[in-house]
Coordinates of N, CA and C in Angstrom, one line a residue:
Chain A
E1 N -6.4 352.9 58.6 CA -6.7 353.9 59.4 C -7.1 355.3 59.0
T2 N -8.3 356.0 59.0 CA -8.1 357.3 57.8 C -8.8 358.3 58.8
G3 N -9.0 358.0 60.0 CA -9.0 359.6 60.8 C -10.3 359.9 60.9
V4 N -11.6 358.9 60.6 CA -12.8 359.0 60.6 C -13.6 358.0 60.9
T5 N -14.6 358.1 62.2 CA -14.7 356.9 62.6 C -16.3 357.1 62.6
Q6 N -17.3 355.8 62.5 CA -18.6 355.7 62.4 C -18.9 354.9 63.5
T7 N -19.8 355.3 64.0 CA -20.9 354.0 64.7 C -22.2 354.4 64.6
P8 N -23.1 353.2 64.8 CA -22.6 352.0 64.4 C -21.8 351.0 63.0
R9 N -21.0 350.3 63.4 CA -21.0 349.8 61.9 C -22.1 349.4 61.0
H10 N -22.9 348.4 61.9 CA -24.0 347.6 61.5 C -25.3 348.3 62.0
L11 N -26.1 348.5 61.4 CA -27.6 348.7 62.2 C -28.8 348.3 61.6
V12 N -29.6 347.6 62.6 CA -30.6 347.0 61.9 C -32.0 347.6 62.4
M13 N -32.7 348.2 61.6 CA -33.9 348.9 62.6 C -35.3 348.6 61.8
G14 N -36.4 348.8 62.2 CA -37.8 348.8 61.8 C -38.4 350.2 61.4
M15 N -39.6 349.6 60.4 CA -39.7 351.2 59.8 C -40.4 352.5 60.8
T16 N -40.4 351.7 62.2 CA -41.2 352.7 63.1 C -39.8 353.2 64.2
N17 N -38.9 352.9 64.1 CA -37.8 352.7 65.1 C -36.9 354.3 64.6
K18 N -36.4 354.7 65.7 CA -35.5 356.1 65.5 C -34.5 355.7 66.2
K19 N -33.4 356.2 65.0 CA -32.1 355.8 65.4 C -31.0 356.8 64.7
S20 N -30.1 357.1 65.5 CA -28.6 358.0 65.2 C -27.7 357.4 64.5
L21 N -26.7 357.8 63.7 CA -25.9 357.6 63.3 C -24.8 358.6 64.1
K22 N -23.7 357.9 64.1 CA -22.7 359.0 64.3 C -21.1 358.8 63.5
C23 N -20.7 360.3 63.4 CA -19.2 360.4 62.5 C -18.8 361.4 63.5
E24 N -17.1 361.0 63.6 CA -16.3 361.8 64.2 C -15.2 361.6 63.7
Q25 N -14.6 363.3 63.7 CA -12.9 363.3 62.5 C -12.1 363.9 63.6
H26 N -11.1 363.4 63.5 CA -9.9 363.5 64.4 C -8.7 364.5 63.5
L27 N -9.0 364.8 62.1 CA -8.0 365.4 61.2 C -8.0 366.7 61.3
G28 N -9.0 367.9 62.2 CA -8.6 368.8 62.5 C -9.4 369.8 61.4
H29 N -10.4 368.8 60.4 CA -11.0 369.4 59.1 C -12.2 370.3 59.6
N30 N -12.8 371.1 58.3 CA -14.0 372.0 58.7 C -15.0 371.4 58.1
A31 N -15.2 370.7 57.3 CA -16.1 370.4 56.6 C -16.3 368.9 56.7
M32 N -17.7 368.5 56.7 CA -18.0 367.0 56.9 C -19.6 366.9 55.9
Y33 N -19.2 365.7 55.4 CA -20.1 365.1 54.5 C -21.2 363.6 55.1
W34 N -22.3 363.6 54.9 CA -23.2 362.7 54.4 C -23.4 362.2 53.0
Y35 N -22.9 360.8 52.6 CA -22.7 360.1 51.5 C -24.1 358.6 51.6
K36 N -24.5 358.6 50.8 CA -25.5 356.9 50.7 C -24.5 356.3 49.4
Q37 N -24.9 355.2 49.7 CA -24.1 354.3 49.1 C -24.6 353.1 48.6
S38 N -25.5 352.7 47.9 CA -26.3 351.5 47.8 C -25.9 350.9 46.1
A39 N -26.4 349.6 46.0 CA -25.5 348.3 45.3 C -25.4 349.1 44.1
K40 N -24.5 348.7 43.2 CA -24.6 349.4 41.8 C -25.3 350.6 41.5
K41 N -25.0 351.6 42.6 CA -25.4 353.2 42.1 C -23.9 353.2 42.8
P42 N -24.1 354.9 42.0 CA -22.9 355.7 43.0 C -22.9 356.7 44.0
L43 N -21.8 356.7 44.8 CA -21.9 357.2 46.1 C -23.0 358.6 45.6
E44 N -23.8 358.7 46.2 CA -25.1 359.9 46.5 C -24.6 361.0 47.5
L45 N -24.1 362.0 47.4 CA -23.9 363.3 48.6 C -25.5 363.6 49.0
M46 N -25.4 363.7 50.6 CA -27.0 363.9 51.0 C -26.4 365.5 51.3
F47 N -25.9 365.5 52.5 CA -25.5 366.5 53.5 C -24.2 367.1 53.2
V48 N -23.7 368.6 53.5 CA -22.4 368.8 53.8 C -22.5 370.1 54.9
Y49 N -21.4 370.2 55.5 CA -21.4 371.1 56.4 C -20.1 371.6 56.7
N50 N -20.0 373.1 56.3 CA -18.6 373.5 56.4 C -18.8 374.6 57.7
F51 N -17.9 374.5 58.2 CA -17.6 375.3 59.2 C -18.9 375.4 60.3
K52 N -19.7 374.0 60.1 CA -20.9 374.1 61.3 C -21.6 374.7 60.5
E53 N -22.0 375.0 59.3 CA -23.1 375.5 58.5 C -23.3 374.8 57.6
Q54 N -24.4 374.4 57.8 CA -25.2 373.3 56.5 C -25.0 374.0 55.4
T55 N -24.3 373.5 53.9 CA -24.0 374.4 52.7 C -24.9 373.3 51.8
E56 N -25.5 372.2 52.2 CA -26.0 371.7 51.0 C -26.9 370.5 51.4
N57 N -27.9 370.5 51.1 CA -28.6 369.5 51.3 C -29.3 369.1 49.7
N58 N -29.1 367.7 49.3 CA -28.8 367.4 48.5 C -30.7 366.6 47.8
S59 N -31.4 367.5 48.2 CA -33.1 366.8 48.3 C -33.3 365.4 48.7
V60 N -32.8 365.5 50.1 CA -33.0 364.2 50.9 C -34.4 364.4 51.5
P61 N -35.2 363.5 51.6 CA -35.9 363.3 52.5 C -36.3 363.8 53.9
S62 N -37.4 364.3 54.4 CA -37.2 364.7 55.9 C -36.9 363.5 56.7
R63 N -37.3 362.4 56.7 CA -36.8 361.4 57.1 C -35.5 361.1 57.9
F64 N -34.5 362.3 57.4 CA -33.2 361.9 57.3 C -32.9 363.4 57.7
S65 N -32.5 363.6 58.9 CA -32.0 364.7 59.7 C -30.6 365.0 60.1
P66 N -29.9 365.8 59.8 CA -28.5 366.0 60.2 C -28.1 366.7 61.0
E67 N -27.4 366.9 61.8 CA -26.9 367.7 63.0 C -25.3 367.6 63.0
C68 N -25.1 369.3 63.4 CA -23.1 369.4 63.4 C -23.2 370.0 64.1
P69 N -23.0 369.2 65.6 CA -22.6 370.6 66.9 C -21.8 371.1 67.0
N70 N -20.3 370.6 65.9 CA -19.2 370.8 66.0 C -18.3 370.8 64.6
S71 N -17.1 371.0 64.4 CA -16.7 370.9 63.1 C -16.0 369.4 63.3
S72 N -16.1 368.2 64.1 CA -15.6 367.2 64.8 C -16.9 366.1 64.6
H73 N -17.8 366.7 64.9 CA -18.6 365.4 64.8 C -20.2 365.9 64.1
L74 N -20.5 364.7 63.8 CA -21.3 364.5 62.6 C -22.6 363.6 63.0
F75 N -24.3 364.0 63.3 CA -24.7 363.3 63.4 C -26.0 362.6 61.9
L76 N -26.5 361.6 62.0 CA -27.7 361.7 61.5 C -28.7 361.0 61.8
H77 N -29.3 361.8 62.3 CA -30.7 361.1 62.9 C -32.1 360.6 61.9
L78 N -32.1 359.3 62.1 CA -32.8 358.3 61.3 C -34.1 358.4 62.0
H79 N -35.6 358.3 61.0 CA -36.5 358.1 61.6 C -38.0 358.0 60.5
T80 N -38.7 356.6 60.8 CA -39.8 356.1 59.9 C -38.9 356.0 58.4
L81 N -38.0 355.2 58.7 CA -37.2 355.1 57.3 C -38.2 353.8 56.4
Q82 N -37.8 353.9 55.1 CA -38.3 352.9 54.1 C -37.2 351.5 54.0
P83 N -37.7 350.6 53.4 CA -36.7 349.5 53.1 C -36.2 350.1 52.2
E84 N -35.8 350.9 50.9 CA -35.2 351.2 49.8 C -33.7 352.2 50.5
D85 N -34.2 352.5 51.9 CA -33.1 353.1 52.5 C -32.0 352.4 52.8
S86 N -32.2 351.4 52.8 CA -31.2 350.3 53.3 C -30.4 350.6 52.8
A87 N -28.5 350.7 52.8 CA -27.9 351.2 52.1 C -26.5 351.5 53.0
L88 N -25.4 351.3 52.5 CA -23.9 351.7 53.4 C -23.9 353.5 53.5
Y89 N -23.9 354.1 54.7 CA -24.0 355.3 54.9 C -22.7 355.7 55.4
L90 N -21.9 356.5 54.4 CA -20.4 357.3 54.4 C -20.5 358.3 54.7
C91 N -19.7 358.6 56.3 CA -19.2 360.1 56.6 C -17.6 360.4 55.7
A92 N -18.0 361.6 55.8 CA -16.6 362.4 55.4 C -16.2 363.3 55.7
S93 N -14.8 363.6 55.4 CA -14.8 365.4 55.9 C -13.6 365.8 55.3
S94 N -13.2 367.0 55.0 CA -11.8 367.9 54.3 C -12.1 368.7 55.0
Q95 N -11.0 369.8 54.7 CA -10.3 370.8 54.9 C -11.7 372.2 54.9
D96 N -11.7 372.0 54.2 CA -13.0 373.2 53.3 C -13.4 372.8 52.4
S97 N -15.2 372.6 52.4 CA -15.7 371.8 51.5 C -15.5 372.8 49.7
E98 N -15.1 373.7 50.1 CA -15.3 375.1 49.2 C -14.1 375.5 48.3
V99 N -12.8 374.2 48.5 CA -11.6 374.6 48.3 C -11.7 373.3 47.1
P100 N -11.3 373.1 45.9 CA -11.8 372.2 44.5 C -10.8 371.5 45.1
Q101 N -9.6 371.2 45.0 CA -8.6 370.2 45.4 C -8.5 369.5 46.6
E102 N -9.4 370.1 47.7 CA -9.0 369.3 48.9 C -9.7 367.7 49.1
T103 N -8.8 367.2 49.5 CA -9.0 365.4 49.4 C -10.8 365.4 50.2
Q104 N -11.5 364.7 50.1 CA -12.1 364.4 51.3 C -11.9 362.7 51.9
Y105 N -11.8 362.7 53.3 CA -11.4 361.1 53.7 C -12.8 361.2 54.3
F106 N -12.6 359.3 53.9 CA -14.1 358.9 54.1 C -13.8 358.0 55.6
G107 N -15.5 357.5 56.2 CA -15.1 356.8 57.4 C -15.4 355.6 56.8
P108 N -15.4 354.3 57.6 CA -15.7 352.9 57.2 C -17.1 353.1 57.0
G109 N -18.2 353.5 57.1 CA -19.8 353.4 56.8 C -20.3 353.2 58.3
T110 N -21.6 353.1 58.0 CA -22.7 352.1 59.1 C -23.6 351.5 57.6
R111 N -23.6 350.0 58.0 CA -24.5 349.3 57.2 C -25.9 349.5 57.5
L112 N -26.4 349.9 56.8 CA -28.1 350.0 57.3 C -29.1 349.2 56.7
L113 N -29.9 348.2 57.8 CA -30.8 347.4 56.6 C -32.4 347.8 57.8
V114 N -33.1 348.3 56.6 CA -34.3 349.0 57.2 C -35.4 347.4 56.6
L115 N -36.0 347.2 58.1 CA -37.0 346.1 57.5 C -38.5 346.7 58.1
Chain B
G1 N -26.0 368.6 31.8 CA -26.3 367.4 33.2 C -24.9 366.6 33.4
Q2 N -25.0 366.1 34.6 CA -23.7 365.3 34.7 C -23.8 363.6 34.7
N3 N -22.4 363.3 33.9 CA -22.6 361.7 33.9 C -21.5 361.3 34.3
I4 N -21.1 360.3 34.9 CA -19.9 359.7 35.0 C -19.8 358.0 34.7
D5 N -18.9 357.8 33.4 CA -19.2 356.2 33.5 C -17.8 355.8 33.3
Q6 N -17.7 354.4 33.9 CA -16.6 353.7 34.1 C -16.9 352.0 34.0
P7 N -16.4 350.8 33.5 CA -16.5 349.9 33.5 C -17.1 349.0 35.0
T8 N -18.0 348.3 35.1 CA -18.7 347.8 36.2 C -17.7 346.9 36.6
E9 N -16.9 346.1 36.2 CA -16.3 344.8 36.0 C -14.8 345.1 35.3
M10 N -13.8 344.1 36.2 CA -12.5 344.0 34.9 C -11.9 343.0 36.2
T11 N -11.4 342.3 35.4 CA -10.3 340.8 35.9 C -9.0 341.3 35.2
A12 N -7.7 340.9 36.3 CA -6.7 340.8 35.4 C -5.6 340.2 36.5
T13 N -4.4 339.7 35.8 CA -3.8 338.4 36.8 C -2.5 339.1 37.4
E14 N -2.4 338.5 38.1 CA -0.9 339.2 39.3 C 0.1 339.7 38.5
G15 N 0.8 340.9 38.7 CA 2.0 341.0 38.0 C 1.5 341.6 37.0
A16 N 0.3 341.6 36.3 CA 0.1 342.5 35.1 C -0.2 343.7 35.5
I17 N -0.6 344.7 33.7 CA -0.6 345.9 34.0 C -2.5 346.3 33.9
V18 N -3.3 346.6 34.5 CA -4.4 347.1 34.4 C -5.0 348.7 34.1
Q19 N -5.7 349.0 33.3 CA -6.2 350.5 33.0 C -7.5 350.6 33.0
I20 N -8.3 351.5 34.3 CA -9.3 351.8 34.1 C -9.8 352.6 33.9
N21 N -10.6 353.2 32.6 CA -10.6 353.9 32.0 C -12.3 354.9 32.9
C22 N -12.6 356.2 32.7 CA -13.3 356.8 33.2 C -13.6 358.1 31.9
T23 N -15.1 358.3 32.0 CA -15.3 359.4 31.0 C -16.5 360.1 31.4
Y24 N -16.7 361.4 31.5 CA -17.2 362.5 32.6 C -17.8 363.6 31.2
Q25 N -19.3 363.6 31.8 CA -19.8 365.5 31.3 C -20.1 365.8 32.2
T26 N -19.6 366.8 32.5 CA -20.3 368.0 33.9 C -20.7 369.4 33.2
S27 N -21.1 370.2 34.0 CA -21.6 371.5 33.3 C -20.4 372.3 33.6
G28 N -19.4 372.0 34.7 CA -18.0 372.5 34.5 C -17.3 371.6 35.4
F29 N -15.6 371.7 35.1 CA -15.0 370.7 35.5 C -14.3 371.4 36.4
N30 N -13.8 371.1 38.0 CA -13.1 371.5 38.7 C -12.0 370.0 39.1
G31 N -11.5 369.2 38.7 CA -10.8 368.4 38.8 C -11.5 366.8 38.9
L32 N -10.4 365.9 39.3 CA -11.1 364.5 39.0 C -10.5 363.5 40.0
F33 N -10.9 362.9 40.8 CA -10.4 362.1 41.9 C -10.4 360.6 41.3
W34 N -9.6 360.1 41.7 CA -9.7 358.1 41.9 C -9.7 358.0 43.7
Y35 N -10.8 357.3 43.6 CA -10.3 356.5 45.2 C -10.4 355.0 45.0
Q36 N -9.7 354.3 46.1 CA -9.7 352.8 46.2 C -10.4 352.6 47.0
Q37 N -11.7 351.4 47.0 CA -12.3 351.2 47.7 C -12.6 349.5 48.0
H38 N -11.8 348.9 49.4 CA -11.9 347.2 49.6 C -13.1 347.2 50.3
A39 N -14.0 345.8 49.9 CA -15.1 345.3 50.2 C -15.3 345.6 52.0
G40 N -16.5 346.3 52.1 CA -16.8 346.9 53.7 C -15.8 347.8 54.5
E41 N -15.1 348.4 53.9 CA -13.9 349.4 54.0 C -14.1 350.9 53.5
A42 N -13.7 352.2 53.8 CA -13.9 353.2 53.4 C -13.0 353.2 52.5
P43 N -13.8 354.2 51.4 CA -12.4 355.0 50.1 C -11.6 355.3 50.5
T44 N -10.5 355.2 50.2 CA -9.3 356.0 50.5 C -8.8 356.6 49.5
F45 N -8.1 357.7 49.3 CA -7.7 358.6 48.1 C -6.6 358.0 47.4
L46 N -6.5 358.1 46.3 CA -5.5 357.7 45.1 C -4.8 358.8 44.7
S47 N -5.5 359.6 43.7 CA -4.9 360.4 42.7 C -5.8 361.6 42.8
Y48 N -5.4 362.8 42.3 CA -6.3 364.2 42.2 C -5.3 364.6 40.9
N49 N -6.2 364.9 39.7 CA -5.7 365.5 38.4 C -7.0 366.7 38.1
V50 N -6.2 367.9 37.6 CA -7.0 369.0 37.1 C -6.4 369.6 36.4
L51 N -5.2 369.3 35.8 CA -4.6 369.6 34.7 C -4.4 368.2 33.6
D52 N -4.3 368.8 32.3 CA -4.0 367.7 31.4 C -2.5 366.6 31.5
G53 N -2.7 365.5 31.3 CA -1.1 364.7 32.0 C -1.4 363.6 33.0
L54 N -0.6 362.9 32.6 CA -0.2 361.9 33.7 C 0.5 362.1 35.0
E55 N -0.2 361.6 36.2 CA 0.0 361.9 37.6 C 0.7 360.2 38.1
E56 N 2.2 360.3 38.2 CA 2.3 359.3 38.7 C 2.6 358.9 40.0
K57 N 2.4 357.7 40.9 CA 2.1 357.9 42.4 C 3.1 356.2 42.5
G58 N 4.1 355.5 42.4 CA 5.0 354.3 42.8 C 3.8 353.7 41.6
R59 N 2.7 352.5 42.0 CA 2.5 351.8 41.2 C 1.2 352.3 40.6
F60 N 1.3 353.3 40.5 CA -0.4 354.1 40.4 C 0.0 355.2 39.8
S61 N -0.6 355.1 38.4 CA -0.8 356.4 37.4 C -2.2 357.2 37.2
S62 N -2.6 358.1 37.1 CA -3.8 358.7 36.5 C -3.2 359.4 35.5
F63 N -4.5 359.7 34.5 CA -4.4 360.4 33.5 C -5.6 361.1 33.5
L64 N -5.6 362.5 33.0 CA -6.4 363.0 32.7 C -6.3 363.8 30.8
S65 N -7.8 364.1 30.1 CA -7.9 364.6 28.9 C -9.2 365.8 28.9
R66 N -9.0 367.2 29.5 CA -10.0 367.4 29.9 C -10.9 367.8 28.5
S67 N -10.0 367.9 27.7 CA -10.9 367.8 26.7 C -12.0 366.9 25.7
K68 N -11.4 365.5 26.1 CA -12.2 364.8 26.1 C -12.8 364.1 26.9
G69 N -13.0 365.1 28.1 CA -13.6 364.3 29.1 C -12.9 362.5 29.4
Y70 N -12.0 362.7 29.9 CA -11.7 361.2 30.2 C -10.6 361.2 30.9
S71 N -10.1 359.7 31.6 CA -9.4 360.0 32.4 C -9.3 358.6 32.7
Y72 N -7.9 357.8 33.1 CA -7.7 356.6 33.5 C -6.8 356.4 34.7
L73 N -7.2 355.2 35.3 CA -6.4 355.1 36.5 C -5.4 353.8 35.7
L74 N -4.0 353.6 35.8 CA -2.9 352.5 35.6 C -2.4 352.1 36.9
L75 N -3.0 350.7 36.9 CA -2.1 350.1 37.7 C -1.0 349.0 37.4
K76 N 0.2 349.0 38.0 CA 1.3 348.3 37.3 C 1.6 347.1 38.2
E77 N 2.1 345.8 37.7 CA 2.5 345.4 38.9 C 1.8 345.2 39.9
L78 N 0.4 344.4 39.6 CA -0.9 344.2 40.0 C -0.2 343.1 41.4
Q79 N -1.1 343.3 42.3 CA -1.0 342.4 43.4 C -2.3 342.0 43.9
M80 N -2.6 340.6 44.6 CA -3.6 340.3 44.8 C -4.5 341.5 46.3
K81 N -3.7 342.5 46.8 CA -4.3 343.1 47.6 C -5.2 344.6 46.8
D82 N -4.9 344.4 45.5 CA -5.6 345.5 44.9 C -6.8 345.2 44.3
S83 N -7.4 343.9 44.5 CA -8.5 343.5 44.2 C -9.5 344.7 45.0
A84 N -10.3 345.3 44.1 CA -10.6 346.2 45.3 C -12.1 347.2 44.3
S85 N -12.7 348.0 44.9 CA -13.6 348.9 43.7 C -12.9 350.2 43.5
Y86 N -12.8 350.7 42.5 CA -11.9 351.9 41.9 C -13.1 353.0 41.3
L87 N -12.7 354.0 42.6 CA -14.3 354.9 42.3 C -13.9 356.3 41.4
C88 N -14.1 356.9 40.2 CA -13.8 357.8 39.8 C -14.9 358.9 40.0
A89 N -14.4 359.7 40.6 CA -15.3 361.3 40.9 C -15.0 362.7 40.5
V90 N -15.8 363.0 40.1 CA -15.1 364.7 39.2 C -15.9 366.1 40.2
R91 N -15.0 366.8 40.2 CA -15.6 368.1 41.2 C -16.4 369.2 39.7
D92 N -17.6 369.2 40.5 CA -18.2 369.9 39.7 C -18.0 371.6 40.0
R93 N -17.5 372.3 38.9 CA -17.3 374.0 39.2 C -18.4 374.6 40.0
G94 N -19.3 374.8 39.3 CA -20.3 375.1 39.7 C -21.2 375.2 41.0
T95 N -20.8 373.9 41.4 CA -21.8 373.5 42.8 C -20.8 373.0 43.8
D96 N -19.4 372.9 43.3 CA -18.2 371.9 44.5 C -18.7 370.8 44.6
K97 N -19.2 370.5 44.4 CA -19.8 368.8 44.6 C -18.9 367.9 44.2
L98 N -18.6 366.9 44.4 CA -18.2 365.7 44.3 C -19.0 365.0 43.2
I99 N -19.1 364.4 42.2 CA -19.9 363.8 41.3 C -18.9 362.2 40.7
F100 N -19.8 361.2 41.4 CA -19.0 359.5 41.8 C -19.7 359.3 40.7
G101 N -18.6 358.1 39.7 CA -19.7 357.1 38.8 C -19.4 355.7 40.0
T102 N -20.0 355.0 39.6 CA -20.3 353.4 40.2 C -19.5 352.7 40.6
G103 N -17.9 353.0 39.7 CA -17.4 352.1 40.5 C -16.8 351.1 39.9
T104 N -15.4 350.7 39.6 CA -15.1 349.5 38.6 C -14.6 348.5 39.9
R105 N -15.2 347.6 40.0 CA -14.8 346.3 40.6 C -13.6 345.3 39.9
L106 N -12.5 345.7 40.4 CA -11.5 344.8 39.7 C -11.2 343.7 40.3
Q107 N -11.0 342.6 40.0 CA -10.5 341.2 40.7 C -8.8 340.5 40.0
V108 N -8.4 340.6 41.3 CA -6.9 340.3 40.7 C -6.6 338.5 41.1
F109 N -6.4 338.0 40.1 CA -6.5 336.7 39.9 C -4.6 336.1 40.1
P110 N -4.5 335.0 40.9 CA -3.0 334.4 41.1 C -2.2 334.0 39.4

């Protein structure tokens, strides 16, 4: 139990659907992250929020839209995705994204399949 | 540029010792992390090195040489439950981002 939960754990969607991924952290952290993990590729950072402010958008296509209503919750809104977007989407949190030694704690991920 | 290299797969025997290497190139170095990820689960933190040398934590140790851009994770007295992927990640000083390697999938056999 890492203190970071994600729902749903699995999602299958068509290219015209709209869905949202949810992440919640119970660790009292101030920074939250979205990562994409594809087979045989490194974890790719997508977005960073620090104290509810988006501090990083790592050239992510606009079909992915993050939302951070408070420091405990993070959403990833998905629309008109492509099959190559199929991957494991991991949420993480840390105390402060600008402190180098801060450990990031990961959720179990949402396995997304786009048909 | 930024580049993290680690072997794709390794195998070892229960009770043995295994060393997983990681080499990196970044524009600015601000610490190196090792994570363990079992299939279908969240990556979990194992170790953090920012100064040269060896950090020991139970059966796991991590070593860093900043001048060589090199780290290794040493696992002793291997157990079957150690079968997992091991992710090396470097924090880039300029961007504060964690840059991950592709991970090393370790299989432990009886």
